[in-house]
């Protein structure tokens, strides 16, 4: 028996975040605060055209600007001028073609950022402008000019489950569209590259995955990975938008060329060009059901616009396809999902990762089905809800709790909010748009399913080192990992797990860097599961080493005992830990145990709609989510609220406006995200149904609430207005039918 | 940002002579719009004349019952001023629905009058824009123009004026006082901003060397029953899709006084004179309101992207008038 004595701040408590007070006071150092003596500033010249051939680049005049240290083009890329998260297809700097507006073409380093920007304007790039490919379906079906050597289809996933071509008494169809959403993290891309005498480089950067960055940078620089060292700098939000490279290679190139530290910081406008976005989607759905509302089949065609480069489009396509019918038992499934190249901005990871788009379509379909068979929207969902033991469209058996019915029941049974009298409770809020006349209330529901962790046979693991020593008479554990904190609270969770496992109060989290093995990405709701799992295993190894010294294992381990046994010794254990393997989807049938864990959330939205002016006030959002085990209950609530708000944004306001491949609203003045006045109070139920395969029984938390809040809000607007509303974001002109 | 010379003026004569000698100079007030535009290389003045020290900060009652507002009065100060809150509630409401508290604390009355458009193409120096670069064309016309104008547009420009405050000023028949080395001039609010026509880069009737020194509001009894409504895509910090400033007096069941102006629909704050004509003397009914709104919007020209604004403007006008009738009854 290897018990530990619980200390303060272990798992299951609302342990305080070490970074919380600093962030609230504005004292936290973000990557944009990085500073180094003698540093110079780097800037990026980007293509103004979505699609063009480059006929020449002349840097002569730029080099003449006093204060300029270097001007670099594709000819200066020391290694291979191609990178990519899953599939290398993107140049570090464009060679003879640019495929999206904002694609990097040249770099300048100068002793002042303004000098660098002025020199950048003197670089002469001659473009032969080409008509951009912007139609996703044309790109999917060979009706557009190929933008890459293997054509425009990045991935086509087919899911064929159960008997095909079956018929049903009730059939509902729909076409749905999701606009391009931005992660809208508040800290723009920034980093500092510091060259070393031996030709190696240190990069301090806000990112989501240090080792994936390191691998790609090393190839582009032509250096062995150990000569490219990364350290995480303060991250101001990520949501998927920092999983791909932005300036990583650029800053290192400039540093190695100038021999000086190089800082790069994007402004807000450049940030819109500097990271991938959520894939816009066009989706065609057909649901067949019995007259009792039991689903007989689902057929779907889903088109995702990957933009100019692949990024993580392949994995997003697999998610949309395999999760494309939602958390329901469906005996016959026929799904085709395409992710394609176009000349739109590249799309990749964003919270919800393919599941968001599909959920808007399948939940809209569930409401249509409810209407068609005369059932309540919750009732039709409950009749079809999956549960533990269900078979997914991939053939995978769900072998842990899937409390979909319970989640739906919880949100349905909450009392409905009273009509508000305060002006700020009205649609249009403080804008005086209405005082209650013409306002109609609606209630809507959404429920979601999301895979946790990396899927589809990816070798998903994390590495953690735990060091236990006695410092000044006190036992101290230090935790070292490359898993990055992006604001979600990982550092807190790591401290809590260590306290619980080792019985020590003082836990130091060392800087996250590449001097230890890979921890995988902070994405896919996976770090508490995977790095948390690795940490638990590392703590177990430390504990075993300790008990070996004691010679027996049947006594409780507490602080004083550790101090007594350890003395001046240090125990140091490194563990690499994997979750259960996943398997590749069959390319013809989409069958296979592709996912390691599923997570579920349900929302109820109550809205007031001013039907005259088309304005929506989301009055209340209720959410129920199963998290397996809440390691930090307050942090869980924070994730649910934040994710729900991001889903609200997609439902009623957030969209990158594109015209012929160009972003028309690259600012927070024109790209609207919800403010505190748009986000209503929430009522949240957190379920803890342990997953027996996961550490502590936990389930990933971050993504599910983003997925189900959007369809719930749109369903509520439909309930209020009786309108079809097949596109998000819903705008006033959609509600008043004037567009 | 382009390099520029900086001059600080201590009084109005110094300010206007400083600008008279520099053809490409700009006055700097709160800087909330100009500095952003300079950062984006949209405005590129050679000289900045800082006028923030000028003594133009009074809000004073005039003998005829009107109010004189100095050009450097901050937006937040004006919105909170008792004279404005009691006599011109519509102006106070309009200001408070614009921008953010931080911007309102910096922005001045004169600067608010001279705000540039929020057209997405105006801000994109790679796009064609007749306002920013005369003769270069207008990418908004065939592009993304959901936020653009429907009244008084030309084939050269679809931009809207972004101000909320100016819509209320237009409704109140304010007068703008301007000064140059040539003397003082008074411009009626409805002639201050001009429609794009063939010269969309010309946005006001202000000469390049003239300084806005004050705005005067006449005594408007009906303004006591006034309202500003702003329809936008989120509850705060967003420009108007459509806004309406209105004041109404109903005697018995007849409209005896009415003033109406629209925002978000034109290159200038749009005084809805056609609607006013229909309403004056008409019964204060839903039907009259609809007819008035339709009469005003009859001349609207929309693109596929902003067609919704016509109906939205009509319904907003009706909703505001309806509310003013109810409110007037209660009072």
XYZ file of C-alpha atoms in Angstrom, chain A residues 16-704:
689
model
C -5.191 28.964 -6.481
C -3.552 29.605 -9.834
C 0.067 30.704 -9.467
C -0.387 33.056 -12.447
C -3.851 34.332 -11.492
C -3.056 37.376 -9.367
C -0.252 38.462 -11.713
C -2.600 38.371 -14.682
C -5.356 40.198 -12.839
C -2.901 42.920 -11.846
C -1.390 43.228 -15.316
C 2.010 42.095 -14.044
C 2.264 38.784 -15.870
C 5.056 38.775 -18.477
C 3.672 37.812 -21.875
C 5.847 36.978 -24.857
C 5.299 40.502 -26.178
C 7.141 41.776 -23.067
C 10.361 39.918 -23.944
C 13.426 42.132 -24.036
C 17.127 41.561 -24.577
C 20.049 43.949 -24.634
C 21.208 44.640 -28.175
C 18.108 43.135 -29.649
C 16.875 44.166 -33.076
C 13.339 44.039 -34.436
C 12.039 41.804 -37.172
C 9.086 42.449 -39.479
C 7.408 40.415 -42.208
C 6.501 41.549 -45.717
C 3.274 39.779 -46.729
C 1.494 39.247 -49.996
C -1.370 41.655 -50.661
C -2.853 39.127 -53.122
C -4.683 35.852 -52.414
C -3.129 34.227 -55.472
C -0.269 35.516 -57.593
C 2.945 34.501 -59.269
C 6.038 36.299 -58.009
C 8.145 37.362 -60.975
C 10.858 39.197 -59.049
C 11.883 40.415 -55.594
C 14.275 43.361 -55.323
C 15.638 44.156 -51.865
C 18.252 46.733 -52.932
C 16.463 49.834 -51.681
C 15.443 48.199 -48.409
C 19.065 47.350 -47.614
C 20.049 50.986 -48.081
C 17.832 52.201 -45.211
C 20.107 53.228 -42.308
C 19.633 50.939 -39.328
C 18.647 47.882 -41.365
C 20.529 44.755 -40.312
C 19.182 42.160 -42.729
C 16.649 41.676 -45.507
C 15.876 38.032 -46.219
C 13.882 36.183 -48.885
C 13.280 32.513 -49.706
C 16.856 32.358 -51.036
C 18.080 32.827 -47.479
C 16.172 29.927 -45.935
C 19.122 27.816 -44.717
C 17.356 24.443 -44.743
C 14.251 23.166 -46.491
C 11.827 25.930 -47.382
C 8.760 23.921 -46.470
C 6.937 23.145 -43.260
C 3.572 22.048 -41.950
C 2.006 20.664 -38.791
C 0.738 17.412 -40.294
C 1.795 17.677 -43.899
C 4.694 19.902 -45.051
C 3.358 22.056 -47.884
C 3.941 25.637 -46.760
C 7.013 27.720 -47.608
C 8.757 29.638 -44.837
C 8.979 32.484 -47.365
C 7.170 32.403 -50.713
C 9.234 31.467 -53.753
C 7.471 31.847 -57.095
C 3.859 31.842 -55.966
C 1.720 33.197 -53.117
C -1.463 31.301 -52.275
C -3.153 33.560 -49.716
C -3.354 37.208 -48.774
C -0.841 37.713 -45.994
C 1.566 34.950 -47.013
C 5.100 35.886 -45.850
C 7.420 36.940 -48.694
C 10.396 38.675 -47.055
C 11.835 39.608 -43.654
C 13.601 42.692 -42.386
C 15.573 43.212 -39.184
C 16.461 46.715 -38.053
C 17.465 48.509 -34.887
C 13.957 49.983 -34.501
C 10.613 48.456 -35.479
C 9.614 51.584 -37.396
C 12.875 51.478 -39.355
C 12.192 47.847 -40.189
C 8.679 48.692 -41.403
C 9.925 51.538 -43.577
C 12.608 49.374 -45.123
C 10.019 46.646 -45.735
C 8.006 49.065 -47.859
C 11.022 49.536 -50.102
C 11.190 45.880 -51.062
C 9.948 45.640 -54.647
C 7.952 42.493 -55.326
C 6.552 42.059 -58.832
C 3.365 39.997 -58.841
C 1.395 38.533 -61.693
C -2.030 38.445 -60.071
C -4.152 35.326 -60.698
C -7.873 34.738 -60.137
C -8.230 33.101 -56.708
C -9.900 29.734 -56.095
C -12.488 30.390 -53.374
C -15.289 27.872 -53.966
C -14.907 24.896 -51.654
C -17.145 22.497 -53.566
C -15.464 23.299 -56.878
C -12.133 22.634 -55.200
C -13.386 19.310 -53.803
C -14.678 18.002 -57.107
C -11.885 18.925 -59.493
C -13.627 21.957 -60.909
C -10.927 24.434 -59.867
C -7.314 24.992 -60.799
C -5.072 22.763 -58.650
C -3.178 24.907 -56.133
C -0.817 22.125 -55.034
C 0.841 19.250 -56.931
C -1.628 16.591 -55.737
C -4.742 18.631 -56.432
C -7.023 20.482 -54.074
C -8.359 17.681 -51.879
C -6.363 17.621 -48.642
C -8.415 14.744 -47.283
C -11.673 12.985 -48.036
C -12.972 10.827 -45.190
C -15.771 8.361 -45.876
C -17.767 6.804 -43.068
C -19.959 3.844 -44.010
C -21.709 2.264 -41.066
C -24.536 -0.271 -41.090
C -26.705 -1.060 -44.074
C -26.510 1.584 -46.780
C -29.333 3.073 -48.842
C -32.050 2.369 -46.308
C -35.410 4.141 -46.324
C -37.430 5.780 -43.579
C -40.985 7.042 -43.037
C -39.886 10.523 -42.057
C -37.114 12.343 -43.874
C -35.730 15.779 -43.039
C -33.035 17.495 -45.058
C -31.050 20.665 -44.615
C -28.157 22.708 -45.962
C -26.082 24.512 -43.362
C -23.216 26.969 -43.377
C -20.685 28.021 -40.784
C -18.665 31.213 -41.281
C -14.926 31.531 -40.644
C -14.288 32.123 -36.945
C -11.097 33.536 -35.473
C -9.517 32.362 -32.223
C -9.259 36.043 -31.255
C -6.685 35.416 -28.550
C -5.801 38.673 -26.857
C -2.005 38.376 -26.917
C -0.821 38.672 -30.507
C 1.976 36.437 -31.848
C 5.369 37.363 -30.454
C 8.765 35.872 -29.762
C 12.465 36.475 -29.269
C 15.249 34.502 -30.979
C 18.735 34.621 -29.446
C 21.679 33.282 -31.480
C 24.517 31.371 -29.797
C 28.194 31.250 -30.717
C 28.039 27.679 -31.955
C 25.472 28.465 -34.654
C 22.558 27.282 -32.552
C 19.610 29.384 -31.477
C 17.305 29.837 -28.481
C 13.730 30.829 -29.182
C 11.403 32.234 -26.499
C 7.914 31.944 -27.876
C 4.190 31.807 -27.124
C 3.113 28.533 -28.681
C 0.967 25.452 -28.079
C 3.485 22.728 -28.869
C 7.187 23.329 -28.307
C 8.460 20.117 -29.884
C 6.369 20.315 -33.042
C 7.719 23.842 -33.479
C 11.249 22.622 -32.825
C 11.022 19.829 -35.419
C 9.706 22.165 -38.125
C 12.138 24.995 -37.323
C 15.149 22.634 -37.370
C 14.269 21.356 -40.846
C 13.785 24.892 -42.161
C 17.062 26.078 -40.616
C 18.982 22.968 -41.686
C 20.065 22.371 -38.085
C 19.845 19.280 -35.905
C 16.934 19.661 -33.450
C 19.252 19.978 -30.447
C 20.615 23.212 -31.938
C 17.148 24.769 -31.852
C 16.116 25.235 -28.225
C 12.671 26.532 -27.354
C 11.405 27.988 -24.090
C 7.798 28.887 -23.540
C 7.080 32.549 -22.978
C 3.864 33.976 -21.525
C 0.920 32.933 -23.691
C -2.073 35.268 -24.028
C -4.611 32.701 -25.207
C -4.349 30.165 -28.010
C -7.552 28.208 -28.823
C -5.728 26.335 -31.616
C -4.374 29.431 -33.304
C -0.836 28.884 -32.027
C -0.493 25.260 -33.066
C 1.017 26.173 -36.432
C 4.204 28.160 -36.883
C 3.919 31.916 -37.302
C 7.202 33.814 -36.898
C 9.200 30.964 -35.328
C 11.470 30.274 -38.311
C 11.521 33.930 -39.352
C 12.869 35.170 -36.010
C 15.510 32.422 -35.920
C 16.623 33.188 -39.501
C 17.037 36.863 -38.690
C 18.885 36.083 -35.438
C 21.292 33.667 -37.101
C 21.935 36.111 -39.947
C 22.452 39.251 -37.819
C 24.126 37.529 -34.888
C 21.818 39.517 -32.620
C 18.721 38.731 -30.584
C 15.641 39.398 -32.745
C 12.235 40.264 -31.393
C 9.079 39.995 -33.473
C 5.598 41.106 -32.385
C 2.570 41.100 -34.652
C -0.011 43.823 -34.278
C -3.699 42.906 -34.282
C -4.130 43.249 -38.022
C -1.070 41.126 -38.771
C -2.267 38.562 -36.253
C -5.342 37.945 -38.422
C -2.929 36.998 -41.243
C -0.473 35.273 -38.939
C -2.512 32.298 -37.743
C -5.000 29.749 -39.066
C -8.744 30.100 -38.455
C -11.724 27.810 -37.964
C -12.710 26.071 -41.205
C -15.817 27.570 -42.797
C -18.209 24.756 -43.674
C -20.990 23.943 -46.062
C -22.973 20.864 -45.046
C -25.772 18.846 -46.634
C -27.667 16.587 -44.246
C -30.472 14.064 -44.569
C -31.963 12.329 -41.542
C -34.366 9.422 -41.921
C -36.475 8.409 -38.910
C -39.477 6.442 -37.791
C -42.716 8.261 -37.032
C -41.740 7.938 -33.369
C -38.658 10.018 -33.994
C -36.112 7.190 -33.845
C -33.306 7.828 -36.304
C -32.993 5.203 -39.036
C -30.176 6.736 -41.038
C -28.053 9.866 -41.492
C -26.474 10.877 -44.760
C -24.170 13.873 -44.868
C -21.791 15.650 -47.167
C -19.505 18.118 -45.390
C -17.174 20.563 -47.130
C -14.485 22.294 -45.077
C -12.437 25.126 -46.538
C -8.817 24.507 -45.580
C -7.520 27.593 -47.349
C -4.091 27.815 -48.920
C -2.143 25.268 -46.845
C -2.983 21.989 -45.120
C -2.233 22.842 -41.478
C -4.339 20.345 -39.498
C -7.123 20.100 -42.072
C -6.698 16.317 -42.371
C -7.434 15.743 -38.692
C -10.252 18.303 -38.672
C -11.885 16.423 -41.557
C -11.595 13.134 -39.663
C -13.270 14.705 -36.627
C -16.124 16.254 -38.559
C -16.711 12.917 -40.308
C -16.450 10.558 -37.329
C -18.419 12.842 -34.993
C -20.725 13.979 -37.789
C -23.978 12.434 -36.514
C -23.547 13.633 -32.936
C -24.050 11.766 -29.654
C -26.823 9.599 -31.058
C -27.391 5.939 -31.878
C -27.628 5.811 -35.654
C -27.863 2.379 -37.280
C -27.019 3.546 -40.801
C -24.474 6.275 -41.472
C -23.152 7.573 -44.786
C -20.849 10.545 -44.318
C -18.460 12.105 -46.789
C -16.278 14.932 -45.579
C -13.828 16.873 -47.700
C -11.170 19.338 -46.623
C -9.795 21.294 -49.545
C -7.221 23.816 -50.646
C -8.444 27.235 -51.786
C -6.879 30.702 -51.866
C -8.695 31.679 -48.687
C -6.676 32.156 -45.478
C -5.344 28.834 -44.152
C -7.602 27.104 -41.657
C -6.602 24.660 -38.975
C -7.072 24.066 -35.298
C -9.644 25.941 -33.301
C -11.392 24.846 -30.105
C -13.863 22.152 -31.140
C -11.806 21.118 -34.194
C -14.321 19.950 -36.819
C -16.917 18.928 -34.238
C -18.210 22.514 -34.040
C -19.229 22.701 -37.682
C -20.874 19.262 -37.752
C -22.742 19.946 -34.499
C -24.393 23.041 -35.915
C -25.748 20.885 -38.751
C -26.754 17.733 -36.846
C -28.373 19.643 -33.994
C -30.296 21.792 -36.461
C -31.428 18.537 -38.061
C -32.559 17.147 -34.698
C -34.822 20.177 -34.264
C -36.228 19.686 -37.761
C -36.832 16.045 -36.930
C -38.587 17.021 -33.705
C -40.860 19.297 -35.720
C -41.521 16.659 -38.356
C -42.596 14.007 -35.857
C -44.283 16.397 -33.436
C -41.945 15.833 -30.520
C -40.303 18.173 -28.043
C -36.687 18.894 -29.091
C -35.298 17.374 -25.898
C -37.517 14.301 -26.189
C -36.341 13.522 -29.730
C -32.739 13.820 -28.560
C -33.354 11.584 -25.557
C -34.989 8.926 -27.741
C -31.850 8.767 -29.860
C -29.177 9.515 -27.266
C -26.188 7.219 -27.093
C -25.060 5.705 -23.818
C -22.138 3.649 -22.566
C -21.711 0.633 -24.822
C -23.000 2.445 -27.899
C -21.384 1.789 -31.245
C -20.029 4.867 -33.018
C -20.327 5.292 -36.800
C -16.690 4.167 -36.896
C -17.619 0.843 -35.273
C -15.857 1.903 -32.074
C -17.616 0.855 -28.887
C -17.951 3.651 -26.345
C -16.423 1.957 -23.281
C -16.872 4.641 -20.650
C -19.860 6.636 -19.358
C -21.796 8.601 -21.995
C -24.476 10.304 -19.870
C -26.165 12.114 -22.749
C -29.702 11.588 -21.426
C -28.734 12.807 -17.990
C -27.067 15.947 -19.386
C -30.119 16.774 -21.499
C -32.469 16.186 -18.601
C -30.414 18.395 -16.313
C -30.490 21.388 -18.644
C -34.154 20.874 -19.538
C -35.304 20.721 -15.908
C -33.720 23.962 -14.745
C -36.346 26.653 -14.020
C -36.742 29.135 -16.846
C -35.606 32.711 -16.186
C -38.223 35.430 -15.689
C -38.677 38.161 -18.271
C -36.299 40.988 -17.513
C -37.375 44.552 -16.909
C -33.953 46.105 -17.014
C -32.955 47.740 -20.289
C -29.687 45.841 -20.352
C -31.674 42.580 -20.411
C -33.309 43.564 -23.701
C -32.108 42.813 -27.228
C -29.805 45.648 -28.234
C -29.062 46.128 -24.556
C -28.020 49.598 -23.560
C -28.508 50.813 -27.133
C -32.123 51.704 -26.306
C -33.313 49.634 -29.229
C -36.412 48.351 -27.506
C -38.250 48.597 -24.248
C -39.907 45.255 -24.606
C -42.293 45.802 -27.481
C -41.935 43.314 -30.343
C -39.728 41.074 -28.222
C -40.263 37.336 -28.434
C -38.669 34.730 -26.205
C -37.311 31.407 -27.435
C -35.702 28.359 -25.836
C -33.324 25.999 -27.627
C -31.126 22.993 -26.900
C -27.850 21.586 -28.104
C -25.779 18.579 -27.121
C -22.287 17.731 -28.287
C -19.716 14.987 -28.543
C -15.988 15.575 -28.819
C -12.970 13.300 -28.925
C -10.270 14.007 -26.338
C -6.602 13.671 -27.245
C -4.969 12.803 -30.536
C -6.683 10.186 -32.654
C -6.319 8.103 -35.779
C -3.195 6.087 -34.696
C -1.163 9.151 -33.647
C 1.494 8.230 -31.053
C 0.086 10.496 -28.343
C 2.298 10.795 -25.253
C 3.796 13.143 -22.750
C 7.044 13.345 -20.801
C 7.376 14.570 -17.219
C 10.295 14.809 -14.831
C 9.679 15.040 -11.096
C 12.472 15.899 -8.692
C 12.016 15.558 -4.961
C 14.461 17.169 -2.567
C 14.647 18.854 0.808
C 15.359 22.557 0.769
C 15.760 24.400 4.053
C 14.102 21.576 5.957
C 11.140 21.475 3.632
C 10.281 18.843 1.047
C 9.995 20.399 -2.378
C 8.840 18.762 -5.597
C 9.726 20.302 -8.901
C 7.942 19.370 -12.093
C 9.466 19.754 -15.516
C 7.531 19.225 -18.734
C 7.267 20.684 -22.211
C 3.466 20.832 -21.899
C 2.518 24.457 -22.287
C 0.287 26.664 -20.203
C -1.837 28.803 -22.511
C -4.075 30.245 -19.817
C -6.206 27.152 -19.236
C -4.645 26.383 -15.849
C -2.287 23.493 -16.552
C 0.338 24.764 -14.099
C -2.266 24.662 -11.335
C -3.379 21.156 -12.244
C 0.237 19.916 -12.268
C 0.776 21.346 -8.785
C -2.442 19.740 -7.534
C -1.575 16.297 -8.887
C 1.927 16.465 -7.398
C 0.606 17.524 -3.998
C -1.852 14.657 -3.963
C 0.609 12.044 -5.184
C 3.626 13.021 -3.077
C 2.064 14.681 -0.047
C 4.220 17.795 -0.345
C 2.865 21.323 -0.253
C 5.581 23.112 -2.153
C 5.530 22.262 -5.845
C 7.609 24.247 -8.302
C 6.764 24.175 -11.985
C 9.938 24.646 -13.986
C 10.008 26.655 -17.200
C 8.503 24.698 -20.051
C 11.103 24.028 -22.703
C 12.574 21.499 -25.109
C 15.354 20.292 -22.781
C 12.941 17.529 -21.793
C 11.026 15.161 -24.095
C 7.856 15.933 -26.023
C 4.582 16.521 -24.168
C 2.391 16.897 -27.232
C 0.236 19.862 -27.988
C -1.868 21.877 -25.599
C -4.942 21.155 -27.673
C -7.629 18.519 -28.174
C -8.599 18.993 -24.485
C -5.710 16.625 -23.752
C -3.099 18.060 -21.359
C -4.743 17.269 -18.023
C -5.314 13.745 -19.332
C -1.978 13.050 -21.018
C 0.536 15.229 -19.163
C -1.520 14.756 -16.013
C -1.236 10.986 -16.595
C 2.510 11.251 -17.176
C 2.906 13.321 -14.025
C 0.968 10.831 -11.947
C 3.210 8.058 -13.262
C 6.349 10.110 -12.571
C 5.159 10.776 -9.022
C 4.536 7.051 -8.598
C 8.119 6.382 -9.679
C 9.409 8.957 -7.174
C 7.300 7.406 -4.457
C 8.561 3.939 -5.310
C 12.148 5.182 -5.086
C 11.387 6.695 -1.716
C 9.812 3.534 -0.370
C 12.769 1.574 -1.617
C 14.948 3.678 0.632
C 12.635 3.102 3.563
C 12.510 -0.601 2.803
C 8.780 -1.056 3.168
C 5.665 0.466 1.663
C 2.960 0.079 4.256
C 3.165 3.425 5.952
C 1.564 6.713 5.092
C 3.847 9.168 3.364
C 3.814 12.609 4.854
C 6.013 15.629 4.774
C 8.072 14.916 7.863
C 8.670 11.342 6.784
C 9.943 12.530 3.391
C 12.324 14.981 5.016
C 13.582 12.327 7.398
C 14.122 9.677 4.716
C 15.495 11.930 1.984
C 17.973 13.991 3.937
C 20.267 15.595 1.402
C 19.413 13.101 -1.343
C 17.502 13.957 -4.464
C 15.069 11.662 -6.231
C 14.713 12.415 -9.885
C 12.424 10.438 -12.194
C 11.511 10.996 -15.833
C 8.493 9.199 -17.280
C 7.122 8.989 -20.786
C 3.448 8.064 -20.658
C 0.947 7.060 -23.331
C -2.789 6.653 -23.363
C -4.356 3.600 -25.012
C -3.400 3.397 -28.672
C -5.841 4.539 -31.318
C -6.125 3.051 -34.774
C -6.213 4.366 -38.285
C -9.588 4.836 -39.955
C -10.168 2.485 -42.870
C -9.889 4.745 -45.941
C -12.936 3.215 -47.651
C -15.311 2.740 -44.732
C -14.054 5.041 -41.977
C -14.158 2.118 -39.557
C -11.680 1.855 -36.693
C -11.093 2.620 -33.019
C -9.839 6.064 -33.898
C -10.529 7.963 -30.681
C -9.301 7.405 -27.143
C -12.056 9.177 -25.219
C -15.319 10.984 -25.850
C -16.637 13.974 -23.917
C -20.167 15.337 -23.759
C -21.880 18.628 -22.931
C -25.438 19.930 -23.280
C -26.755 23.481 -23.361
C -30.070 25.186 -22.991
C -30.249 28.720 -24.356
C -32.950 31.265 -23.601
C -33.065 34.244 -25.938
C -35.168 37.356 -26.391
C -35.438 38.459 -30.005
C -36.540 41.872 -31.176
C -38.190 40.580 -34.320
C -38.629 44.058 -35.740
C -34.961 44.976 -35.657
C -33.481 41.480 -35.759
C -31.564 41.857 -32.503
C -30.909 38.983 -30.139
C -30.261 39.024 -26.417
C -29.088 35.716 -25.008
C -30.834 35.858 -21.651
C -29.448 32.735 -20.047
C -27.245 29.762 -20.860
C -27.497 26.543 -18.917
C -24.791 23.925 -19.371
C -24.296 20.413 -18.087
C -21.041 18.646 -18.815
C -19.497 15.365 -17.739
C -15.847 15.900 -16.807
C -15.172 12.468 -15.269
C -13.306 14.060 -12.376
C -12.990 17.789 -11.731
C -9.316 18.174 -10.797
C -9.952 21.882 -10.135
C -13.708 22.589 -10.002
C -13.387 26.366 -10.436
C -11.099 25.972 -13.419
C -13.667 23.597 -14.918
C -16.370 26.255 -14.543
C -14.034 28.770 -16.164
C -13.527 26.490 -19.154
C -17.257 25.922 -19.500
C -18.021 29.639 -19.363
C -15.243 30.580 -21.753
C -16.085 27.842 -24.216
C -19.752 28.739 -24.091
C -18.936 32.397 -24.786
C -16.867 31.419 -27.815
C -19.838 29.411 -29.068
C -22.108 32.411 -28.475
C -19.744 34.494 -30.581
C -20.031 32.054 -33.473
C -23.808 31.952 -33.092
C -24.502 35.668 -33.339
C -21.509 37.780 -34.326
C -18.061 36.325 -35.002
C -17.022 35.957 -38.630
C -13.970 36.779 -40.694
C -15.507 38.488 -43.711
C -13.944 37.357 -46.963
C -14.258 38.917 -50.392
C -12.361 37.127 -53.193
C -9.975 35.599 -50.700
C -9.233 38.832 -48.846
C -9.960 39.411 -45.162
C -12.092 42.544 -44.903
C -12.265 42.942 -41.133
C -8.801 42.302 -39.637
C -9.341 44.311 -36.452
C -11.239 44.026 -33.186
C -13.228 47.084 -34.269
C -14.661 45.171 -37.210
C -14.351 41.513 -36.107
C -16.747 41.462 -33.161
C -16.309 39.169 -30.180
C -18.834 39.063 -27.335
C -18.376 41.500 -24.471
C -19.612 41.048 -20.920
C -22.854 42.715 -22.002
C -23.505 40.006 -24.604
C -22.674 37.070 -22.357
C -25.495 36.140 -19.977
C -25.265 34.547 -16.553
C -24.762 30.788 -16.656
C -26.155 27.940 -14.634
C -23.722 25.021 -14.741
C -23.936 21.393 -13.659
C -20.696 19.448 -13.607
C -21.065 15.672 -13.635
C -18.255 13.389 -12.535
C -18.767 9.977 -14.141
C -15.303 8.464 -14.101
C -13.750 7.045 -17.259
C -12.050 3.861 -16.015
C -9.342 4.164 -18.670
C -8.279 7.715 -17.811
C -6.095 9.031 -14.964
C -8.366 9.831 -12.006
C -11.272 9.021 -14.328
C -11.031 12.514 -15.812
C -12.294 13.700 -19.145
C -10.995 16.616 -21.237
C -12.992 19.749 -20.514
C -12.033 22.615 -22.816
C -13.831 21.916 -26.056
C -17.314 20.379 -25.529
